[in-house]
Amino acid sequence: MKTLLSRASVLLLIAAPLHAQKPVVELPELQEWYSWSGAEGSYISYLPNFDTANGGVNAITQKRKGDPTWYNRFAYDTVNQFSWNGGSWSVVQLDLNGDGVSDYFDGEGRVYPGIKKGMPPAPALNVIYDRGGDHPFVGDFNGDGYEDMLTVTIQAQTFKIIFGGKDLLHLRSAIVGMPPFAFALWTGIAAYVNNSGKGRFISYRSDSFSEGFYLFDLIFENSPGDSIKVSIKELSSVVENKTNKTDELFYPTQSGLYSYHSEHTFILSAKNENTRIYSLLNDQFDLQTIKKISTGPLYFLRGSIDGDSVPDIASVILYNNTPRICIFSGSPITGFEPRALLTNGLCGFESGIYYIGDVTGDGIGDIAIGMQGCFSIYKGAKLDAVKVDEVTSLPKNTLRQVEPNPVGKEGTFAFTISIERIGHYTVDLYDLTGKRLGELFSGELPPGESRLPLNVSSYLLPSGMYTLRLSDGKQTRERAFSLTH
């Protein structure tokens, strides 16, 4: 999504307290599973079923040295399994040639053709395409049976479509300009294929007199020389006039499209702290409801992390004057209620938030947070069965990364935990199969932060990954660590 401001400046300028039916104080907290420093960018690419034979069902990539793809089969499973020739910062998975097998566009515009379902692709073809911009949208926008990629260009007044086709060495493309308005600023928001198979594009426009969002039909026709001509036709709009030229009525970076099966819902965030929910079922902005919810930039997750099957939404809110990442239940029309907060971990709030499948093996989807310098995974949790009185009675215990990590051959390390209530706690050691290896700590802990010195040398463990589990008899938290010799 193209933005007018950086995510950092947006948060500083417009983050506001959450107003919702369910008070934030009642929400459970999702726990950080593991974190990894050294990232060179925030964007995370989720590549489902990238390598099913070797456990790469939930492969992901991020801009790092070596352009790695890693599989997350267990915590700290960060071994590079596939490299992208400098383009790991934005990898797009789509079926360009219509053979039912995923192909890949890397951030530099290289194409990696798919070989077979569930297998990594072949090496990059000897061609580099100009992608036009970042944060692409995928869909068969012209209805020819091949998936296309649409990006908003750096200039923002145009967008580009790279069309799929049988010949991956000669893909066609088109650059489309926005309608001319004097001194108007256009920003692309979303592209999708509606229930009739027609390509649609949503854009934000602001000038000295008005501000609004526009829904366009994408119209395609073949031109001489085997090129494709693309034009746009306005179908619907939400426009408001300004009282003063400097007025700002909407938050384009806090607005976006939620798509799930046949549902296409537009979330519009206004400066008066009203969040408007529009249905796009009939190619019209059809207002469904208005909620008093103020959020930061919206992150539309590709799956559910709260135990149901409906994809969720993440955003940043101010809670007790502290920025917190909040998970909202989808769909926006029937839900959009805050469901959980994320504990403050390695990554900050000027981040990207992405669904990455079930990497922890509990049957519930998880999320990754990326920013310059870091990467963190947070465990999803089944939240639909949690009652308010149960949530408020559970202590919020937080486990920090062990220090050092990895743990050396001497086996000693510090384990920092934050306890909400005084009580008797145990810390047990497990291997990755779930086998309990022993008890490292048992005793009473006071409220607040405690730093436990632990040692695993007596267990004669081989190098590998292990898990620490903190329990008070009612609630269990776990944290993975690496042991090397």
PDB file of C-alpha atoms in Angstrom, residues 55-275:
ATOM      1  CA  GLY A  55       8.764 -28.875   5.947  1.00  0.00           C
ATOM      2  CA  GLY A  56       8.618 -25.514   4.205  1.00  0.00           C
ATOM      3  CA  VAL A  57       4.840 -25.235   4.468  1.00  0.00           C
ATOM      4  CA  ASN A  58       5.130 -21.808   6.078  1.00  0.00           C
ATOM      5  CA  ALA A  59       8.246 -20.427   4.416  1.00  0.00           C
ATOM      6  CA  ILE A  60       8.966 -16.722   4.705  1.00  0.00           C
ATOM      7  CA  THR A  61      11.612 -14.281   3.572  1.00  0.00           C
ATOM      8  CA  GLN A  62      12.782 -10.829   4.646  1.00  0.00           C
ATOM      9  CA  LYS A  63      15.562  -8.534   3.511  1.00  0.00           C
ATOM     10  CA  ARG A  64      18.698  -9.908   5.174  1.00  0.00           C
ATOM     11  CA  LYS A  65      22.275 -10.708   4.298  1.00  0.00           C
ATOM     12  CA  GLY A  66      22.206 -13.656   1.896  1.00  0.00           C
ATOM     13  CA  ASP A  67      18.553 -13.064   0.888  1.00  0.00           C
ATOM     14  CA  PRO A  68      17.371 -16.085   2.880  1.00  0.00           C
ATOM     15  CA  THR A  69      14.158 -18.076   2.879  1.00  0.00           C
ATOM     16  CA  TRP A  70      13.578 -19.968   6.111  1.00  0.00           C
ATOM     17  CA  TYR A  71      10.938 -22.520   7.123  1.00  0.00           C
ATOM     18  CA  ASN A  72      10.063 -21.963  10.825  1.00  0.00           C
ATOM     19  CA  ARG A  73       9.649 -25.678  11.470  1.00  0.00           C
ATOM     20  CA  PHE A  74      10.596 -24.899  15.058  1.00  0.00           C
ATOM     21  CA  ALA A  75      11.750 -21.820  16.943  1.00  0.00           C
ATOM     22  CA  TYR A  76      15.006 -20.430  15.521  1.00  0.00           C
ATOM     23  CA  ASP A  77      14.734 -22.571  12.401  1.00  0.00           C
ATOM     24  CA  THR A  78      16.347 -19.797  10.378  1.00  0.00           C
ATOM     25  CA  VAL A  79      18.672 -21.793   8.117  1.00  0.00           C
ATOM     26  CA  ASN A  80      18.632 -20.392   4.587  1.00  0.00           C
ATOM     27  CA  GLN A  81      16.826 -22.821   2.261  1.00  0.00           C
ATOM     28  CA  PHE A  82      16.576 -20.670  -0.890  1.00  0.00           C
ATOM     29  CA  SER A  83      18.104 -17.341  -1.983  1.00  0.00           C
ATOM     30  CA  TRP A  84      16.604 -14.588  -4.125  1.00  0.00           C
ATOM     31  CA  ASN A  85      19.596 -12.849  -5.754  1.00  0.00           C
ATOM     32  CA  GLY A  86      19.136  -9.576  -3.891  1.00  0.00           C
ATOM     33  CA  GLY A  87      15.347  -9.536  -4.119  1.00  0.00           C
ATOM     34  CA  SER A  88      14.281 -11.039  -0.796  1.00  0.00           C
ATOM     35  CA  TRP A  89      12.816  -7.751   0.426  1.00  0.00           C
ATOM     36  CA  SER A  90       9.552  -8.372  -1.463  1.00  0.00           C
ATOM     37  CA  VAL A  91       8.734 -11.794  -2.926  1.00  0.00           C
ATOM     38  CA  VAL A  92       5.339 -12.254  -4.586  1.00  0.00           C
ATOM     39  CA  GLN A  93       3.755 -15.693  -5.010  1.00  0.00           C
ATOM     40  CA  LEU A  94       1.360 -16.014  -7.959  1.00  0.00           C
ATOM     41  CA  ASP A  95       0.504 -18.302 -10.881  1.00  0.00           C
ATOM     42  CA  LEU A  96       1.758 -16.244 -13.810  1.00  0.00           C
ATOM     43  CA  ASN A  97       1.481 -18.892 -16.545  1.00  0.00           C
ATOM     44  CA  GLY A  98      -1.764 -20.538 -15.442  1.00  0.00           C
ATOM     45  CA  ASP A  99      -0.364 -24.041 -14.915  1.00  0.00           C
ATOM     46  CA  GLY A 100      -1.622 -24.336 -11.327  1.00  0.00           C
ATOM     47  CA  VAL A 101       1.904 -24.082  -9.873  1.00  0.00           C
ATOM     48  CA  SER A 102       3.125 -21.014  -7.997  1.00  0.00           C
ATOM     49  CA  ASP A 103       5.656 -18.753  -9.690  1.00  0.00           C
ATOM     50  CA  TYR A 104       7.545 -15.986  -7.899  1.00  0.00           C
ATOM     51  CA  PHE A 105       8.488 -12.353  -8.517  1.00  0.00           C
ATOM     52  CA  ASP A 106      11.332 -11.131  -6.314  1.00  0.00           C
ATOM     53  CA  GLY A 107      11.868  -7.529  -5.287  1.00  0.00           C
ATOM     54  CA  GLU A 108      14.290  -6.863  -8.130  1.00  0.00           C
ATOM     55  CA  GLY A 109      11.795  -7.967 -10.798  1.00  0.00           C
ATOM     56  CA  ARG A 110      13.198 -11.443 -11.462  1.00  0.00           C
ATOM     57  CA  VAL A 111      10.819 -14.299 -12.254  1.00  0.00           C
ATOM     58  CA  TYR A 112      11.312 -17.758 -10.731  1.00  0.00           C
ATOM     59  CA  PRO A 113       9.103 -20.290 -12.568  1.00  0.00           C
ATOM     60  CA  GLY A 114       7.343 -22.962 -10.554  1.00  0.00           C
ATOM     61  CA  ILE A 115       8.333 -26.583 -11.186  1.00  0.00           C
ATOM     62  CA  LYS A 116       5.821 -28.624  -9.224  1.00  0.00           C
ATOM     63  CA  LYS A 117       3.307 -27.992  -6.455  1.00  0.00           C
ATOM     64  CA  GLY A 118       4.944 -27.958  -3.052  1.00  0.00           C
ATOM     65  CA  MET A 119       8.474 -27.567  -4.437  1.00  0.00           C
ATOM     66  CA  PRO A 120      10.781 -24.522  -4.554  1.00  0.00           C
ATOM     67  CA  PRO A 121      10.913 -22.807  -7.943  1.00  0.00           C
ATOM     68  CA  ALA A 122      13.553 -23.066 -10.624  1.00  0.00           C
ATOM     69  CA  PRO A 123      16.357 -20.476 -10.755  1.00  0.00           C
ATOM     70  CA  ALA A 124      15.470 -17.011 -11.998  1.00  0.00           C
ATOM     71  CA  LEU A 125      14.906 -16.518 -15.702  1.00  0.00           C
ATOM     72  CA  ASN A 126      17.272 -14.329 -17.674  1.00  0.00           C
ATOM     73  CA  VAL A 127      14.945 -11.330 -17.624  1.00  0.00           C
ATOM     74  CA  ILE A 128      14.256  -8.505 -15.176  1.00  0.00           C
ATOM     75  CA  TYR A 129      10.928  -6.677 -15.183  1.00  0.00           C
ATOM     76  CA  ASP A 130      10.282  -3.228 -13.777  1.00  0.00           C
ATOM     77  CA  ARG A 131       7.756  -3.935 -11.022  1.00  0.00           C
ATOM     78  CA  GLY A 132       6.777  -0.288 -10.795  1.00  0.00           C
ATOM     79  CA  GLY A 133       6.376  -0.164  -7.012  1.00  0.00           C
ATOM     80  CA  ASP A 134       6.180  -2.104  -3.772  1.00  0.00           C
ATOM     81  CA  HIS A 135       3.358  -3.858  -1.891  1.00  0.00           C
ATOM     82  CA  PRO A 136       1.737  -5.485  -4.930  1.00  0.00           C
ATOM     83  CA  PHE A 137      -1.808  -6.741  -5.372  1.00  0.00           C
ATOM     84  CA  VAL A 138      -2.383 -10.083  -7.111  1.00  0.00           C
ATOM     85  CA  GLY A 139      -5.384 -11.185  -9.155  1.00  0.00           C
ATOM     86  CA  ASP A 140      -6.550 -12.102 -12.639  1.00  0.00           C
ATOM     87  CA  PHE A 141      -7.571  -8.527 -13.287  1.00  0.00           C
ATOM     88  CA  ASN A 142      -8.255  -8.913 -17.027  1.00  0.00           C
ATOM     89  CA  GLY A 143      -9.955 -12.324 -16.749  1.00  0.00           C
ATOM     90  CA  ASP A 144      -7.692 -14.247 -19.143  1.00  0.00           C
ATOM     91  CA  GLY A 145      -6.864 -17.115 -16.768  1.00  0.00           C
ATOM     92  CA  TYR A 146      -3.423 -15.837 -15.728  1.00  0.00           C
ATOM     93  CA  GLU A 147      -2.726 -14.057 -12.453  1.00  0.00           C
ATOM     94  CA  ASP A 148      -1.432 -10.506 -12.761  1.00  0.00           C
ATOM     95  CA  MET A 149       0.464  -8.179 -10.435  1.00  0.00           C
ATOM     96  CA  LEU A 150      -0.594  -4.563  -9.849  1.00  0.00           C
ATOM     97  CA  THR A 151       1.599  -2.051  -8.036  1.00  0.00           C
ATOM     98  CA  VAL A 152       1.229   1.641  -7.292  1.00  0.00           C
ATOM     99  CA  THR A 153       4.193   3.414  -8.821  1.00  0.00           C
ATOM    100  CA  ILE A 154       6.583   5.625  -6.909  1.00  0.00           C
ATOM    101  CA  GLN A 155       4.980   8.684  -8.502  1.00  0.00           C
ATOM    102  CA  ALA A 156       1.602   7.650  -6.949  1.00  0.00           C
ATOM    103  CA  GLN A 157      -0.305   9.307  -9.812  1.00  0.00           C
ATOM    104  CA  THR A 158      -0.074   6.074 -11.800  1.00  0.00           C
ATOM    105  CA  PHE A 159      -0.194   2.337 -11.253  1.00  0.00           C
ATOM    106  CA  LYS A 160       1.328  -0.536 -13.191  1.00  0.00           C
ATOM    107  CA  ILE A 161       0.014  -3.973 -14.131  1.00  0.00           C
ATOM    108  CA  ILE A 162       2.292  -6.828 -15.194  1.00  0.00           C
ATOM    109  CA  PHE A 163       0.104  -9.382 -16.949  1.00  0.00           C
ATOM    110  CA  GLY A 164       0.574 -13.108 -16.548  1.00  0.00           C
ATOM    111  CA  GLY A 165       0.967 -15.260 -19.653  1.00  0.00           C
ATOM    112  CA  LYS A 166       2.331 -18.521 -21.012  1.00  0.00           C
ATOM    113  CA  ASP A 167       5.684 -17.029 -21.980  1.00  0.00           C
ATOM    114  CA  LEU A 168       7.339 -15.850 -18.768  1.00  0.00           C
ATOM    115  CA  LEU A 169      10.198 -14.304 -20.734  1.00  0.00           C
ATOM    116  CA  HIS A 170       7.866 -11.886 -22.516  1.00  0.00           C
ATOM    117  CA  LEU A 171       5.230 -10.719 -20.050  1.00  0.00           C
ATOM    118  CA  ARG A 172       3.227  -7.690 -21.097  1.00  0.00           C
ATOM    119  CA  SER A 173       2.613  -4.661 -18.894  1.00  0.00           C
ATOM    120  CA  ALA A 174       0.764  -1.357 -18.826  1.00  0.00           C
ATOM    121  CA  ILE A 175       1.060   1.875 -16.857  1.00  0.00           C
ATOM    122  CA  VAL A 176      -2.241   3.561 -16.061  1.00  0.00           C
ATOM    123  CA  GLY A 177      -2.626   7.229 -15.148  1.00  0.00           C
ATOM    124  CA  MET A 178      -5.197   8.592 -12.736  1.00  0.00           C
ATOM    125  CA  PRO A 179      -7.843  11.093 -13.924  1.00  0.00           C
ATOM    126  CA  PRO A 180      -6.502  14.652 -14.224  1.00  0.00           C
ATOM    127  CA  PHE A 181      -7.432  16.922 -11.326  1.00  0.00           C
ATOM    128  CA  ALA A 182      -5.696  20.256 -10.828  1.00  0.00           C
ATOM    129  CA  PHE A 183      -3.201  20.020  -7.970  1.00  0.00           C
ATOM    130  CA  ALA A 184      -4.659  16.693  -6.833  1.00  0.00           C
ATOM    131  CA  LEU A 185      -2.697  14.013  -5.036  1.00  0.00           C
ATOM    132  CA  TRP A 186      -3.670  10.396  -5.774  1.00  0.00           C
ATOM    133  CA  THR A 187      -2.649   7.423  -3.633  1.00  0.00           C
ATOM    134  CA  GLY A 188      -3.486   3.839  -4.584  1.00  0.00           C
ATOM    135  CA  ILE A 189      -5.151   1.897  -1.768  1.00  0.00           C
ATOM    136  CA  ALA A 190      -6.149  -1.546  -3.088  1.00  0.00           C
ATOM    137  CA  ALA A 191      -6.885  -3.696  -6.128  1.00  0.00           C
ATOM    138  CA  TYR A 192      -9.070  -6.805  -6.268  1.00  0.00           C
ATOM    139  CA  VAL A 193     -11.270  -8.983  -8.471  1.00  0.00           C
ATOM    140  CA  ASN A 194     -14.974  -8.718  -7.658  1.00  0.00           C
ATOM    141  CA  ASN A 195     -17.498 -11.560  -7.493  1.00  0.00           C
ATOM    142  CA  SER A 196     -18.169 -11.242 -11.227  1.00  0.00           C
ATOM    143  CA  GLY A 197     -14.493 -11.680 -12.085  1.00  0.00           C
ATOM    144  CA  LYS A 198     -13.919  -8.014 -12.914  1.00  0.00           C
ATOM    145  CA  GLY A 199     -10.812  -6.089 -11.901  1.00  0.00           C
ATOM    146  CA  ARG A 200     -11.314  -3.179  -9.508  1.00  0.00           C
ATOM    147  CA  PHE A 201      -9.000  -0.456  -8.165  1.00  0.00           C
ATOM    148  CA  ILE A 202      -9.481   1.833  -5.140  1.00  0.00           C
ATOM    149  CA  SER A 203      -7.618   5.113  -4.829  1.00  0.00           C
ATOM    150  CA  TYR A 204      -7.531   8.064  -2.440  1.00  0.00           C
ATOM    151  CA  ARG A 205      -7.490  11.633  -3.788  1.00  0.00           C
ATOM    152  CA  SER A 206      -6.915  14.954  -2.046  1.00  0.00           C
ATOM    153  CA  ASP A 207      -6.841  18.505  -3.382  1.00  0.00           C
ATOM    154  CA  SER A 208      -7.458  21.989  -1.988  1.00  0.00           C
ATOM    155  CA  PHE A 209     -11.237  21.635  -2.066  1.00  0.00           C
ATOM    156  CA  SER A 210     -12.179  18.019  -1.373  1.00  0.00           C
ATOM    157  CA  GLU A 211     -10.932  14.649  -0.248  1.00  0.00           C
ATOM    158  CA  GLY A 212     -12.205  11.152  -0.876  1.00  0.00           C
ATOM    159  CA  PHE A 213     -11.919   7.547  -2.006  1.00  0.00           C
ATOM    160  CA  TYR A 214     -12.799   6.290  -5.489  1.00  0.00           C
ATOM    161  CA  LEU A 215     -13.691   2.849  -6.850  1.00  0.00           C
ATOM    162  CA  PHE A 216     -12.695   2.261 -10.482  1.00  0.00           C
ATOM    163  CA  ASP A 217     -13.490  -0.373 -13.075  1.00  0.00           C
ATOM    164  CA  LEU A 218     -10.384  -1.666 -14.890  1.00  0.00           C
ATOM    165  CA  ILE A 219     -11.117  -1.814 -18.619  1.00  0.00           C
ATOM    166  CA  PHE A 220      -8.828  -3.813 -20.922  1.00  0.00           C
ATOM    167  CA  GLU A 221      -8.481  -3.937 -24.696  1.00  0.00           C
ATOM    168  CA  ASN A 222      -5.825  -5.356 -26.979  1.00  0.00           C
ATOM    169  CA  SER A 223      -3.844  -2.868 -29.024  1.00  0.00           C
ATOM    170  CA  PRO A 224      -1.582  -3.178 -32.076  1.00  0.00           C
ATOM    171  CA  GLY A 225       1.785  -4.735 -31.352  1.00  0.00           C
ATOM    172  CA  ASP A 226       0.374  -7.243 -28.870  1.00  0.00           C
ATOM    173  CA  SER A 227       0.123  -4.623 -26.138  1.00  0.00           C
ATOM    174  CA  ILE A 228      -2.748  -4.193 -23.706  1.00  0.00           C
ATOM    175  CA  LYS A 229      -4.472  -0.847 -23.268  1.00  0.00           C
ATOM    176  CA  VAL A 230      -5.921  -0.192 -19.826  1.00  0.00           C
ATOM    177  CA  SER A 231      -8.374   2.528 -18.911  1.00  0.00           C
ATOM    178  CA  ILE A 232     -10.378   3.202 -15.770  1.00  0.00           C
ATOM    179  CA  LYS A 233     -13.994   4.202 -15.168  1.00  0.00           C
ATOM    180  CA  GLU A 234     -15.300   5.588 -11.896  1.00  0.00           C
ATOM    181  CA  LEU A 235     -17.989   3.390 -10.343  1.00  0.00           C
ATOM    182  CA  SER A 236     -18.469   4.927  -6.906  1.00  0.00           C
ATOM    183  CA  SER A 237     -16.908   7.412  -4.515  1.00  0.00           C
ATOM    184  CA  VAL A 238     -16.966   8.768  -0.970  1.00  0.00           C
ATOM    185  CA  VAL A 239     -16.055  12.464  -1.200  1.00  0.00           C
ATOM    186  CA  GLU A 240     -16.298  15.313   1.299  1.00  0.00           C
ATOM    187  CA  ASN A 241     -15.648  19.006   0.752  1.00  0.00           C
ATOM    188  CA  LYS A 242     -13.075  20.892   2.803  1.00  0.00           C
ATOM    189  CA  THR A 243     -13.801  24.042   4.784  1.00  0.00           C
ATOM    190  CA  ASN A 244     -10.169  25.120   4.536  1.00  0.00           C
ATOM    191  CA  LYS A 245      -7.536  24.113   2.019  1.00  0.00           C
ATOM    192  CA  THR A 246      -5.350  22.644   4.758  1.00  0.00           C
ATOM    193  CA  ASP A 247      -8.102  20.426   6.194  1.00  0.00           C
ATOM    194  CA  GLU A 248      -7.373  16.705   6.425  1.00  0.00           C
ATOM    195  CA  LEU A 249     -10.582  14.682   6.601  1.00  0.00           C
ATOM    196  CA  PHE A 250      -9.436  11.076   6.237  1.00  0.00           C
ATOM    197  CA  TYR A 251      -6.509   8.821   7.095  1.00  0.00           C
ATOM    198  CA  PRO A 252      -5.552   7.014   3.862  1.00  0.00           C
ATOM    199  CA  THR A 253      -2.923   4.913   5.656  1.00  0.00           C
ATOM    200  CA  GLN A 254      -5.551   3.776   8.153  1.00  0.00           C
ATOM    201  CA  SER A 255      -8.022   2.816   5.437  1.00  0.00           C
ATOM    202  CA  GLY A 256      -8.009  -0.290   3.303  1.00  0.00           C
ATOM    203  CA  LEU A 257      -9.742  -3.273   1.748  1.00  0.00           C
ATOM    204  CA  TYR A 258     -10.658  -6.470   3.587  1.00  0.00           C
ATOM    205  CA  SER A 259     -11.308  -9.421   1.242  1.00  0.00           C
ATOM    206  CA  TYR A 260     -12.406 -12.907   2.233  1.00  0.00           C
ATOM    207  CA  HIS A 261     -14.151 -15.232  -0.247  1.00  0.00           C
ATOM    208  CA  SER A 262     -17.071 -13.194  -1.624  1.00  0.00           C
ATOM    209  CA  GLU A 263     -16.747 -10.385   0.910  1.00  0.00           C
ATOM    210  CA  HIS A 264     -15.056  -7.154  -0.130  1.00  0.00           C
ATOM    211  CA  THR A 265     -15.290  -4.550   2.616  1.00  0.00           C
ATOM    212  CA  PHE A 266     -13.697  -1.118   2.708  1.00  0.00           C
ATOM    213  CA  ILE A 267     -12.628   0.345   6.058  1.00  0.00           C
ATOM    214  CA  LEU A 268     -12.438   4.147   6.033  1.00  0.00           C
ATOM    215  CA  SER A 269     -10.837   5.976   8.951  1.00  0.00           C
ATOM    216  CA  ALA A 270     -11.913   9.588   9.396  1.00  0.00           C
ATOM    217  CA  LYS A 271     -10.217  12.335  11.406  1.00  0.00           C
ATOM    218  CA  ASN A 272     -13.234  12.581  13.738  1.00  0.00           C
ATOM    219  CA  GLU A 273     -12.269   9.116  15.090  1.00  0.00           C
ATOM    220  CA  ASN A 274     -15.168   7.452  13.287  1.00  0.00           C
ATOM    221  CA  THR A 275     -14.341   4.256  11.426  1.00  0.00           C
TER     222      THR A 275
END
